[in-house]
mmCIF file of C-alpha atoms in Angstrom:
data_model
loop_
_atom_site.group_PDB
_atom_site.id
_atom_site.type_symbol
_atom_site.label_atom_id
_atom_site.label_comp_id
_atom_site.label_asym_id
_atom_site.label_seq_id
_atom_site.Cartn_x
_atom_site.Cartn_y
_atom_site.Cartn_z
ATOM 1 C CA MET A 293 -132.318 78.569 137.555
ATOM 2 C CA PRO A 294 -131.612 74.842 137.268
ATOM 3 C CA ARG A 295 -128.484 73.884 135.387
ATOM 4 C CA VAL A 296 -129.234 71.922 132.283
ATOM 5 C CA SER A 297 -126.629 69.317 131.438
ATOM 6 C CA GLU A 298 -125.050 68.860 128.031
ATOM 7 C CA GLN A 299 -126.535 65.374 127.883
ATOM 8 C CA TYR A 300 -130.032 66.709 128.558
ATOM 9 C CA ARG A 301 -129.658 69.208 125.742
ATOM 10 C CA ALA A 302 -128.368 66.575 123.324
ATOM 11 C CA ASP A 303 -131.276 64.250 124.181
ATOM 12 C CA ARG A 304 -133.913 66.978 123.702
ATOM 13 C CA ARG A 305 -132.338 68.009 120.405
ATOM 14 C CA ALA A 306 -132.345 64.386 119.176
ATOM 15 C CA GLU A 307 -136.002 63.958 120.214
ATOM 16 C CA ILE A 308 -137.070 67.028 118.259
ATOM 17 C CA LEU A 309 -135.017 66.018 115.248
ATOM 18 C CA GLY A 310 -136.532 62.515 115.310
ATOM 19 C CA ALA A 311 -140.063 63.933 115.462
ATOM 20 C CA ALA A 312 -139.357 66.271 112.545
ATOM 21 C CA ALA A 313 -137.721 63.498 110.487
ATOM 22 C CA ARG A 314 -140.726 61.192 110.978
ATOM 23 C CA LEU A 315 -143.144 63.888 109.827
ATOM 24 C CA PHE A 316 -141.017 65.081 106.879
ATOM 25 C CA ALA A 317 -140.642 61.497 105.642
ATOM 26 C CA ALA A 318 -144.353 60.695 106.017
ATOM 27 C CA ASN A 319 -146.014 63.936 104.934
ATOM 28 C CA GLY A 320 -143.382 65.949 103.137
ATOM 29 C CA PHE A 321 -141.638 69.163 104.103
ATOM 30 C CA HIS A 322 -144.332 71.530 102.848
ATOM 31 C CA ALA A 323 -147.262 69.818 104.604
ATOM 32 C CA THR A 324 -145.426 69.669 107.970
ATOM 33 C CA SER A 325 -145.741 72.712 110.233
ATOM 34 C CA MET A 326 -143.706 73.692 113.301
ATOM 35 C CA ALA A 327 -146.923 73.076 115.287
ATOM 36 C CA ASP A 328 -147.044 69.490 113.971
ATOM 37 C CA ILE A 329 -143.427 68.965 114.997
ATOM 38 C CA ILE A 330 -144.034 70.417 118.471
ATOM 39 C CA GLY A 331 -147.009 68.060 118.877
ATOM 40 C CA GLU A 332 -145.068 65.019 117.660
ATOM 41 C CA ALA A 333 -142.090 65.793 119.919
ATOM 42 C CA GLY A 334 -144.364 66.230 122.954
ATOM 43 C CA LEU A 335 -142.410 69.260 124.158
ATOM 44 C CA SER A 336 -143.338 72.900 124.652
ATOM 45 C CA ALA A 337 -143.205 75.292 121.719
ATOM 46 C CA GLY A 338 -140.562 77.326 123.572
ATOM 47 C CA ALA A 339 -138.342 74.260 123.963
ATOM 48 C CA VAL A 340 -138.584 73.358 120.280
ATOM 49 C CA TYR A 341 -137.944 76.912 119.029
ATOM 50 C CA ARG A 342 -134.931 77.232 121.368
ATOM 51 C CA TYR A 343 -133.205 74.372 119.532
ATOM 52 C CA PHE A 344 -134.565 74.983 116.031
ATOM 53 C CA PRO A 345 -135.886 78.457 115.173
ATOM 54 C CA SER A 346 -137.392 77.281 111.841
ATOM 55 C CA LYS A 347 -138.314 74.278 109.696
ATOM 56 C CA GLU A 348 -135.326 75.122 107.479
ATOM 57 C CA ASP A 349 -133.043 74.665 110.506
ATOM 58 C CA LEU A 350 -134.600 71.270 111.149
ATOM 59 C CA VAL A 351 -134.190 70.088 107.596
ATOM 60 C CA ALA A 352 -130.610 71.383 107.620
ATOM 61 C CA ALA A 353 -129.929 69.285 110.736
ATOM 62 C CA VAL A 354 -131.423 66.216 109.015
ATOM 63 C CA ALA A 355 -129.222 66.885 105.966
ATOM 64 C CA GLU A 356 -126.202 67.249 108.246
ATOM 65 C CA THR A 357 -126.785 63.707 109.570
ATOM 66 C CA ALA A 358 -126.782 62.375 106.007
ATOM 67 C CA LEU A 359 -123.749 64.451 105.013
ATOM 68 C CA SER A 360 -121.730 63.363 108.045
ATOM 69 C CA ALA A 361 -122.289 59.767 106.985
ATOM 70 C CA ALA A 362 -121.059 60.635 103.466
ATOM 71 C CA ASP A 363 -118.032 62.493 104.864
ATOM 72 C CA GLU A 364 -117.039 59.357 106.784
ATOM 73 C CA VAL A 365 -117.495 57.123 103.724
ATOM 74 C CA PHE A 366 -115.206 59.312 101.618
ATOM 75 C CA ALA A 367 -112.645 59.764 104.413
ATOM 76 C CA GLU A 368 -112.300 55.972 104.498
ATOM 77 C CA LEU A 369 -112.264 55.588 100.711
ATOM 78 C CA LEU A 370 -109.545 58.212 100.292
ATOM 79 C CA ALA A 371 -107.391 57.296 103.318
ATOM 80 C CA ASP A 372 -103.663 56.680 102.738
ATOM 81 C CA ASN A 373 -103.742 58.382 99.333
ATOM 82 C CA ALA A 374 -105.913 55.629 97.843
ATOM 83 C CA ALA A 375 -107.239 56.110 94.292
ATOM 84 C CA PRO A 376 -110.444 54.039 94.222
ATOM 85 C CA SER A 377 -112.314 53.698 90.933
ATOM 86 C CA PRO A 378 -115.346 55.970 90.504
ATOM 87 C CA ALA A 379 -117.537 52.849 90.127
ATOM 88 C CA HIS A 380 -116.245 51.509 93.455
ATOM 89 C CA ALA A 381 -116.792 54.857 95.201
ATOM 90 C CA VAL A 382 -120.360 55.100 93.873
ATOM 91 C CA SER A 383 -121.050 51.490 94.936
ATOM 92 C CA VAL A 384 -119.743 52.082 98.468
ATOM 93 C CA LEU A 385 -121.813 55.257 98.760
ATOM 94 C CA ILE A 386 -124.958 53.431 97.614
ATOM 95 C CA GLU A 387 -124.296 50.663 100.146
ATOM 96 C CA ALA A 388 -123.782 53.218 102.925
ATOM 97 C CA ILE A 389 -127.017 55.003 102.014
ATOM 98 C CA THR A 390 -128.872 51.697 102.088
ATOM 99 C CA ALA A 391 -127.399 50.608 105.430
ATOM 100 C CA ARG A 392 -127.310 53.924 107.266
ATOM 101 C CA LEU A 393 -129.926 56.264 105.845
ATOM 102 C CA MET A 394 -132.807 54.135 104.549
ATOM 103 C CA ASN A 395 -133.502 53.111 108.124
ATOM 104 C CA GLU A 396 -131.557 55.701 110.072
ATOM 105 C CA PRO A 397 -130.587 54.111 113.415
ATOM 106 C CA GLU A 398 -131.409 57.057 115.722
ATOM 107 C CA THR A 399 -134.887 57.663 114.306
ATOM 108 C CA GLY A 400 -135.913 54.581 112.306
ATOM 109 C CA VAL A 401 -136.799 56.985 109.488
ATOM 110 C CA ASP A 402 -135.953 56.591 105.779
ATOM 111 C CA PHE A 403 -133.890 59.742 105.274
ATOM 112 C CA THR A 404 -133.876 59.259 101.489
ATOM 113 C CA ARG A 405 -137.634 59.976 101.462
ATOM 114 C CA ILE A 406 -136.879 63.296 103.125
ATOM 115 C CA GLY A 407 -134.217 63.963 100.501
ATOM 116 C CA VAL A 408 -136.725 63.607 97.666
ATOM 117 C CA GLN A 409 -139.239 65.843 99.502
ATOM 118 C CA VAL A 410 -136.546 68.488 99.913
ATOM 119 C CA TRP A 411 -135.618 68.312 96.210
ATOM 120 C CA ALA A 412 -139.194 69.187 95.305
ATOM 121 C CA GLU A 413 -139.560 71.869 97.956
ATOM 122 C CA ALA A 414 -136.249 73.503 97.062
ATOM 123 C CA LEU A 415 -137.747 74.357 93.651
ATOM 124 C CA ARG A 416 -140.250 76.602 95.412
ATOM 125 C CA SER A 417 -138.299 77.905 98.402
ATOM 126 C CA PRO A 418 -135.205 80.040 97.750
ATOM 127 C CA ALA A 419 -134.053 79.577 101.384
ATOM 128 C CA LEU A 420 -134.171 75.800 101.023
ATOM 129 C CA ALA A 421 -132.648 75.956 97.523
ATOM 130 C CA THR A 422 -129.572 77.763 98.880
ATOM 131 C CA ARG A 423 -129.080 75.103 101.544
ATOM 132 C CA ALA A 424 -129.694 72.218 99.116
ATOM 133 C CA ASP A 425 -127.162 73.716 96.700
ATOM 134 C CA ALA A 426 -124.523 73.734 99.472
ATOM 135 C CA VAL A 427 -125.318 70.129 100.460
ATOM 136 C CA TYR A 428 -124.989 68.811 96.922
ATOM 137 C CA LEU A 429 -121.851 70.814 96.189
ATOM 138 C CA ARG A 430 -120.224 69.205 99.247
ATOM 139 C CA LEU A 431 -121.217 65.710 98.061
ATOM 140 C CA ARG A 432 -120.140 66.457 94.502
ATOM 141 C CA GLY A 433 -116.834 67.780 95.852
ATOM 142 C CA HIS A 434 -116.150 64.423 97.506
ATOM 143 C CA CYS A 435 -116.884 62.650 94.214
ATOM 144 C CA ALA A 436 -114.644 65.104 92.336
ATOM 145 C CA GLU A 437 -111.794 64.304 94.736
ATOM 146 C CA VAL A 438 -112.139 60.605 93.816
ATOM 147 C CA ALA A 439 -111.920 61.595 90.132
ATOM 148 C CA ARG A 440 -108.853 63.808 90.820
ATOM 149 C CA ARG A 441 -107.003 60.979 92.596
ATOM 150 C CA ARG A 442 -107.894 58.616 89.786
ATOM 151 C CA GLN A 443 -106.603 61.096 87.238
ATOM 152 C CA GLN A 444 -103.333 61.530 89.157
ATOM 153 C CA ALA A 445 -102.969 57.736 89.036
ATOM 154 C CA GLY A 446 -103.269 57.904 85.240
ATOM 155 C CA LEU A 447 -106.583 56.018 85.193
ATOM 156 C CA LEU A 448 -108.844 58.825 83.954
ATOM 157 C CA PRO A 449 -108.221 60.932 80.817
ATOM 158 C CA ASP A 450 -105.926 63.923 81.488
ATOM 159 C CA ASP A 451 -108.337 66.365 79.911
ATOM 160 C CA ALA A 452 -111.322 65.307 82.062
ATOM 161 C CA ASP A 453 -112.553 67.922 84.537
ATOM 162 C CA PRO A 454 -112.833 66.164 87.930
ATOM 163 C CA ASP A 455 -115.845 68.333 88.844
ATOM 164 C CA HIS A 456 -117.699 67.114 85.765
ATOM 165 C CA VAL A 457 -116.838 63.492 86.527
ATOM 166 C CA GLY A 458 -118.000 64.112 90.116
ATOM 167 C CA ALA A 459 -121.341 65.375 88.778
ATOM 168 C CA ALA A 460 -121.913 62.157 86.819
ATOM 169 C CA MET A 461 -120.912 60.064 89.858
ATOM 170 C CA LEU A 462 -123.338 61.938 92.116
ATOM 171 C CA GLY A 463 -125.989 61.551 89.409
ATOM 172 C CA LEU A 464 -125.643 57.764 89.591
ATOM 173 C CA VAL A 465 -126.220 57.912 93.356
ATOM 174 C CA GLN A 466 -129.241 60.206 93.058
ATOM 175 C CA GLY A 467 -130.692 57.965 90.356
ATOM 176 C CA PHE A 468 -130.368 54.963 92.643
ATOM 177 C CA VAL A 469 -132.170 56.746 95.488
ATOM 178 C CA LEU A 470 -135.033 57.709 93.192
ATOM 179 C CA GLN A 471 -135.445 54.348 91.515
ATOM 180 C CA HIS A 472 -135.219 52.499 94.818
ATOM 181 C CA LEU A 473 -138.089 54.629 96.160
ATOM 182 C CA LEU A 474 -140.179 54.799 92.981
ATOM 183 C CA ILE A 475 -139.642 51.635 90.928
ATOM 184 C CA ASN A 476 -140.711 48.418 92.589
ATOM 185 C CA GLY A 477 -137.936 45.921 92.988
ATOM 186 C CA THR A 478 -134.900 48.161 92.426
ATOM 187 C CA THR A 479 -132.240 46.707 94.738
ATOM 188 C CA PRO A 480 -128.806 48.133 95.550
ATOM 189 C CA ALA A 481 -127.182 44.914 94.280
ATOM 190 C CA ALA A 482 -128.935 45.085 90.873
ATOM 191 C CA TYR A 483 -128.154 48.767 90.400
ATOM 192 C CA ILE A 484 -124.502 48.311 91.398
ATOM 193 C CA ALA A 485 -124.186 45.322 89.016
ATOM 194 C CA GLY A 486 -125.537 47.563 86.247
ATOM 195 C CA LEU A 487 -123.077 50.345 86.879
ATOM 196 C CA ASN A 488 -120.169 47.930 87.128
ATOM 197 C CA ALA A 489 -121.073 46.524 83.698
ATOM 198 C CA LEU A 490 -121.018 50.090 82.345
ATOM 199 C CA PHE A 491 -117.614 50.958 83.805
ATOM 200 C CA PRO A 492 -114.973 48.427 82.867
ATOM 201 C CA THR A 493 -112.277 49.076 85.497
ATOM 202 C CA PRO A 494 -108.981 50.033 83.891
ATOM 203 C CA THR A 495 -106.121 48.219 85.592
ATOM 204 C CA SER A 496 -103.107 49.647 83.792
ATOM 205 C CA MET B 249 -176.618 69.813 69.818
ATOM 206 C CA PRO B 250 -173.787 71.607 68.036
ATOM 207 C CA ARG B 251 -171.155 69.391 66.547
ATOM 208 C CA VAL B 252 -167.773 69.904 68.153
ATOM 209 C CA SER B 253 -164.853 69.439 65.811
ATOM 210 C CA GLU B 254 -161.841 67.280 66.535
ATOM 211 C CA GLN B 255 -159.680 70.395 66.266
ATOM 212 C CA TYR B 256 -161.784 72.213 68.861
ATOM 213 C CA ARG B 257 -161.431 69.303 71.244
ATOM 214 C CA ALA B 258 -157.683 69.087 70.735
ATOM 215 C CA ASP B 259 -157.288 72.834 71.328
ATOM 216 C CA ARG B 260 -159.341 72.782 74.565
ATOM 217 C CA ARG B 261 -157.415 69.775 75.807
ATOM 218 C CA ALA B 262 -154.088 71.502 75.079
ATOM 219 C CA GLU B 263 -155.269 74.680 76.863
ATOM 220 C CA ILE B 264 -156.209 72.761 79.990
ATOM 221 C CA LEU B 265 -152.982 70.766 79.925
ATOM 222 C CA GLY B 266 -150.952 73.958 79.539
ATOM 223 C CA ALA B 267 -152.729 75.567 82.498
ATOM 224 C CA ALA B 268 -152.133 72.495 84.663
ATOM 225 C CA ALA B 269 -148.475 72.255 83.621
ATOM 226 C CA ARG B 270 -147.846 75.919 84.504
ATOM 227 C CA LEU B 271 -149.371 75.456 87.962
ATOM 228 C CA PHE B 272 -147.687 72.100 88.688
ATOM 229 C CA ALA B 273 -144.288 73.542 87.716
ATOM 230 C CA ALA B 274 -144.751 76.709 89.774
ATOM 231 C CA ASN B 275 -146.537 75.435 92.880
ATOM 232 C CA GLY B 276 -146.119 71.681 92.892
ATOM 233 C CA PHE B 277 -148.645 68.922 92.386
ATOM 234 C CA HIS B 278 -149.922 68.816 95.971
ATOM 235 C CA ALA B 279 -150.556 72.567 96.294
ATOM 236 C CA THR B 280 -152.449 72.738 92.970
ATOM 237 C CA SER B 281 -156.189 72.005 93.056
ATOM 238 C CA MET B 282 -158.600 71.240 90.224
ATOM 239 C CA ALA B 283 -160.222 74.602 91.073
ATOM 240 C CA ASP B 284 -156.871 76.354 90.500
ATOM 241 C CA ILE B 285 -156.518 74.614 87.139
ATOM 242 C CA ILE B 286 -160.061 75.519 86.094
ATOM 243 C CA GLY B 287 -159.332 79.160 87.007
ATOM 244 C CA GLU B 288 -156.010 79.195 85.144
ATOM 245 C CA ALA B 289 -157.535 77.583 82.046
ATOM 246 C CA GLY B 290 -160.403 80.096 82.011
ATOM 247 C CA LEU B 291 -162.928 77.387 81.130
ATOM 248 C CA SER B 292 -165.956 75.994 82.956
ATOM 249 C CA ALA B 293 -165.496 73.283 85.561
ATOM 250 C CA GLY B 294 -167.657 70.974 83.434
ATOM 251 C CA ALA B 295 -165.412 71.473 80.422
ATOM 252 C CA VAL B 296 -162.255 70.729 82.382
ATOM 253 C CA TYR B 297 -163.657 67.624 84.093
ATOM 254 C CA ARG B 298 -164.908 66.299 80.746
ATOM 255 C CA TYR B 299 -161.325 66.132 79.455
ATOM 256 C CA PHE B 300 -159.567 65.287 82.720
ATOM 257 C CA PRO B 301 -161.597 63.719 85.542
ATOM 258 C CA SER B 302 -158.765 64.146 88.092
ATOM 259 C CA LYS B 303 -155.393 65.747 88.816
ATOM 260 C CA GLU B 304 -153.816 62.315 88.349
ATOM 261 C CA ASP B 305 -155.160 62.229 84.790
ATOM 262 C CA LEU B 306 -153.621 65.626 84.142
ATOM 263 C CA VAL B 307 -150.239 64.666 85.490
ATOM 264 C CA ALA B 308 -150.410 61.436 83.467
ATOM 265 C CA ALA B 309 -151.032 63.494 80.322
ATOM 266 C CA VAL B 310 -148.050 65.710 81.150
ATOM 267 C CA ALA B 311 -145.913 62.585 81.662
ATOM 268 C CA GLU B 312 -147.150 61.214 78.340
ATOM 269 C CA THR B 313 -145.784 64.313 76.552
ATOM 270 C CA ALA B 314 -142.380 63.695 78.124
ATOM 271 C CA LEU B 315 -142.491 59.971 77.396
ATOM 272 C CA SER B 316 -143.481 60.461 73.765
ATOM 273 C CA ALA B 317 -140.387 62.619 73.344
ATOM 274 C CA ALA B 318 -138.267 59.844 74.903
ATOM 275 C CA ASP B 319 -139.913 57.200 72.682
ATOM 276 C CA GLU B 320 -138.913 59.221 69.602
ATOM 277 C CA VAL B 321 -135.342 59.665 70.826
ATOM 278 C CA PHE B 322 -134.906 55.921 71.329
ATOM 279 C CA ALA B 323 -136.660 55.027 68.075
ATOM 280 C CA GLU B 324 -134.055 57.150 66.265
ATOM 281 C CA LEU B 325 -131.135 55.830 68.310
ATOM 282 C CA LEU B 326 -132.092 52.213 67.691
ATOM 283 C CA ALA B 327 -133.164 52.522 64.032
ATOM 284 C CA ASP B 328 -131.582 50.130 61.504
ATOM 285 C CA ASN B 329 -130.367 47.778 64.245
ATOM 286 C CA ALA B 330 -127.883 50.336 65.550
ATOM 287 C CA ALA B 331 -125.993 49.514 68.753
ATOM 288 C CA PRO B 332 -125.154 52.942 70.220
ATOM 289 C CA SER B 333 -122.976 53.107 73.324
ATOM 290 C CA PRO B 334 -124.843 53.616 76.621
ATOM 291 C CA ALA B 335 -122.893 56.863 77.136
ATOM 292 C CA HIS B 336 -124.042 58.127 73.743
ATOM 293 C CA ALA B 337 -127.661 57.158 74.431
ATOM 294 C CA VAL B 338 -127.612 58.909 77.820
ATOM 295 C CA SER B 339 -126.037 62.009 76.239
ATOM 296 C CA VAL B 340 -128.648 62.174 73.480
ATOM 297 C CA LEU B 341 -131.434 61.754 76.032
ATOM 298 C CA ILE B 342 -130.009 64.567 78.190
ATOM 299 C CA GLU B 343 -129.765 66.820 75.120
ATOM 300 C CA ALA B 344 -133.354 66.009 74.152
ATOM 301 C CA ILE B 345 -134.593 66.761 77.684
ATOM 302 C CA THR B 346 -132.747 70.085 77.614
ATOM 303 C CA ALA B 347 -134.050 71.063 74.186
ATOM 304 C CA ARG B 348 -137.598 69.713 74.351
ATOM 305 C CA LEU B 349 -138.713 69.511 77.977
ATOM 306 C CA MET B 350 -136.933 72.260 79.936
ATOM 307 C CA ASN B 351 -138.876 74.786 77.898
ATOM 308 C CA GLU B 352 -141.612 72.649 76.423
ATOM 309 C CA PRO B 353 -142.681 74.297 73.119
ATOM 310 C CA GLU B 354 -146.475 73.969 73.524
ATOM 311 C CA THR B 355 -146.601 75.428 77.039
ATOM 312 C CA GLY B 356 -143.287 77.209 77.720
ATOM 313 C CA VAL B 357 -143.147 75.212 80.964
ATOM 314 C CA ASP B 358 -140.106 73.397 82.381
ATOM 315 C CA PHE B 359 -141.481 69.847 82.495
ATOM 316 C CA THR B 360 -138.484 68.633 84.518
ATOM 317 C CA ARG B 361 -139.702 70.752 87.466
ATOM 318 C CA ILE B 362 -142.991 68.873 87.269
ATOM 319 C CA GLY B 363 -141.072 65.596 87.222
ATOM 320 C CA VAL B 364 -139.349 66.393 90.509
ATOM 321 C CA GLN B 365 -142.656 67.467 92.078
ATOM 322 C CA VAL B 366 -144.214 64.183 91.013
ATOM 323 C CA TRP B 367 -141.307 62.165 92.460
ATOM 324 C CA ALA B 368 -141.996 63.711 95.862
ATOM 325 C CA GLU B 369 -145.761 63.396 95.633
ATOM 326 C CA ALA B 370 -145.584 59.766 94.494
ATOM 327 C CA LEU B 371 -144.065 58.910 97.888
ATOM 328 C CA ARG B 372 -147.340 59.934 99.510
ATOM 329 C CA SER B 373 -149.923 59.016 96.890
ATOM 330 C CA PRO B 374 -150.314 55.330 95.956
ATOM 331 C CA ALA B 375 -152.318 56.289 92.831
ATOM 332 C CA LEU B 376 -149.517 58.518 91.609
ATOM 333 C CA ALA B 377 -146.857 55.992 92.658
ATOM 334 C CA THR B 378 -148.425 53.331 90.414
ATOM 335 C CA ARG B 379 -148.382 55.686 87.443
ATOM 336 C CA ALA B 380 -144.832 56.898 88.157
ATOM 337 C CA ASP B 381 -143.652 53.285 88.389
ATOM 338 C CA ALA B 382 -145.084 52.585 84.912
ATOM 339 C CA VAL B 383 -143.481 55.730 83.453
ATOM 340 C CA TYR B 384 -140.032 54.893 84.776
ATOM 341 C CA LEU B 385 -140.251 51.244 83.780
ATOM 342 C CA ARG B 386 -140.983 52.346 80.210
ATOM 343 C CA LEU B 387 -137.962 54.684 80.217
ATOM 344 C CA ARG B 388 -135.755 52.062 81.840
ATOM 345 C CA GLY B 389 -136.952 49.534 79.253
ATOM 346 C CA HIS B 390 -135.697 51.789 76.451
ATOM 347 C CA CYS B 391 -132.311 52.054 78.208
ATOM 348 C CA ALA B 392 -132.224 48.271 78.706
ATOM 349 C CA GLU B 393 -132.792 47.788 74.966
ATOM 350 C CA VAL B 394 -129.684 49.905 74.266
ATOM 351 C CA ALA B 395 -127.742 47.681 76.679
ATOM 352 C CA ARG B 396 -129.116 44.525 75.001
ATOM 353 C CA ARG B 397 -128.056 45.709 71.527
ATOM 354 C CA ARG B 398 -124.649 46.621 72.875
ATOM 355 C CA GLN B 399 -124.288 43.202 74.441
ATOM 356 C CA GLN B 400 -125.290 41.485 71.184
ATOM 357 C CA ALA B 401 -122.534 43.511 69.490
ATOM 358 C CA GLY B 402 -120.046 42.091 72.006
ATOM 359 C CA LEU B 403 -119.388 45.485 73.609
ATOM 360 C CA LEU B 404 -120.873 44.811 77.039
ATOM 361 C CA PRO B 405 -119.995 41.858 79.299
ATOM 362 C CA ASP B 406 -122.026 38.712 78.477
ATOM 363 C CA ASP B 407 -123.066 38.243 82.092
ATOM 364 C CA ALA B 408 -124.454 41.773 82.481
ATOM 365 C CA ASP B 409 -128.231 42.011 82.935
ATOM 366 C CA PRO B 410 -129.485 44.635 80.436
ATOM 367 C CA ASP B 411 -132.199 45.713 82.880
ATOM 368 C CA HIS B 412 -129.568 46.503 85.503
ATOM 369 C CA VAL B 413 -127.469 48.434 83.008
ATOM 370 C CA GLY B 414 -130.647 50.280 81.971
ATOM 371 C CA ALA B 415 -131.235 51.254 85.612
ATOM 372 C CA ALA B 416 -127.773 52.822 85.876
ATOM 373 C CA MET B 417 -128.286 54.634 82.540
ATOM 374 C CA LEU B 418 -131.635 56.045 83.678
ATOM 375 C CA GLY B 419 -129.984 57.009 86.981
ATOM 376 C CA LEU B 420 -127.467 59.169 85.112
ATOM 377 C CA VAL B 421 -130.331 60.972 83.370
ATOM 378 C CA GLN B 422 -132.293 61.508 86.590
ATOM 379 C CA GLY B 423 -129.145 62.788 88.307
ATOM 380 C CA PHE B 424 -128.644 65.326 85.524
ATOM 381 C CA VAL B 425 -132.218 66.598 85.839
ATOM 382 C CA LEU B 426 -131.832 67.060 89.583
ATOM 383 C CA GLN B 427 -128.452 68.706 89.506
ATOM 384 C CA HIS B 428 -129.454 71.005 86.666
ATOM 385 C CA LEU B 429 -132.420 72.191 88.741
ATOM 386 C CA LEU B 430 -130.733 72.252 92.152
ATOM 387 C CA ILE B 431 -127.020 72.988 91.723
ATOM 388 C CA ASN B 432 -126.175 76.348 90.211
ATOM 389 C CA GLY B 433 -124.205 76.146 87.017
ATOM 390 C CA THR B 434 -124.756 72.487 86.101
ATOM 391 C CA THR B 435 -124.860 72.495 82.294
ATOM 392 C CA PRO B 436 -125.713 69.597 79.974
ATOM 393 C CA ALA B 437 -122.293 69.953 78.302
ATOM 394 C CA ALA B 438 -120.374 69.689 81.602
ATOM 395 C CA TYR B 439 -122.392 66.707 82.809
ATOM 396 C CA ILE B 440 -122.055 64.894 79.466
ATOM 397 C CA ALA B 441 -118.293 65.558 79.443
ATOM 398 C CA GLY B 442 -118.124 63.997 82.916
ATOM 399 C CA LEU B 443 -120.002 60.870 81.949
ATOM 400 C CA ASN B 444 -117.937 60.460 78.773
ATOM 401 C CA ALA B 445 -114.740 60.548 80.862
ATOM 402 C CA LEU B 446 -116.219 57.806 83.047
ATOM 403 C CA PHE B 447 -117.159 55.525 80.141
ATOM 404 C CA PRO B 448 -114.236 54.833 77.877
ATOM 405 C CA THR B 449 -115.953 53.683 74.674
ATOM 406 C CA PRO B 450 -114.835 50.177 73.681
ATOM 407 C CA THR B 451 -114.245 50.014 69.956
ATOM 408 C CA SER B 452 -113.378 46.362 69.467
#
């Protein structure tokens, strides 16, 4: 048997993921079959199934790309015990989504379109719902950590629950994604200006 | 020809709308056909098409129910030249969605599930996208009016654009709907507590 290099494997995996992302973004998760993905990738069915046994595995891999980007954003925001304001954290996350996910560099696909498709599909698929729940809890956890740091710095009320504040922060991000896709002319700059007007930054 | 009373018409229309809402919420907009709706309503195809020539008309009627509820909420909030805080307006809207749309009294259907289905479908259907755009602009306009009143009362920065503030307010509401449906254990009370901690209410 020929030895298959790590690089070869990584390239095949990226090709399949790109094909799946293009189809999910264009046609939705439900209307895309494994056969469609195999056709779009131009590989054998065996090759595709070896890397991704199911559509759920593919969508999980797409979500992982988005989550890794978010992990990096929060690692930077929270480095050196920083206590950024929630409004700043939400703004930075919205800018990162715009720059890195709306035209994802590896695939050229708008990953936020896939996100909205998955939201809808998760309401009908328990398997997808379980994965979506985990994804959003991880994101909300990052937001809650921002709230916790802010509280420790005395800049959020003592009796606020950081998880609840994190939920509202994540909500602002989700609302931006939706409005950017669905309401003509919603720009990141306009939305961020709006949220900054809502949150006067305490400086004491 | 027999004369058909107004009441008869209204009842048939409500029956068809209820059948469509149940199917949209359970199976999504894309996977529901006019034939499915005709079957669920238990009426003739001719009867159904007379009231609603297309699925888009049905989903528009469902959206109208939700929007009418929002119109009432804002009419109350803004009565007598009141200038409620954006956080209060968002909280009241979230409470109204929970009470009136998550278990809509006429149909027993969770209309927010339909909303999420429509978000996804609007990305693929230009006809639906145009209608969704109009729906969200109307909601965002109500939010912007709250911001405008607040600004006139000197409680929002003079240089803030009320439309941008309205976008962030609507984003908070959309984020609640999503998290309530997709993240286990997200309650209206927890989310509202989080957003209140984020927005210290200016009282000057």
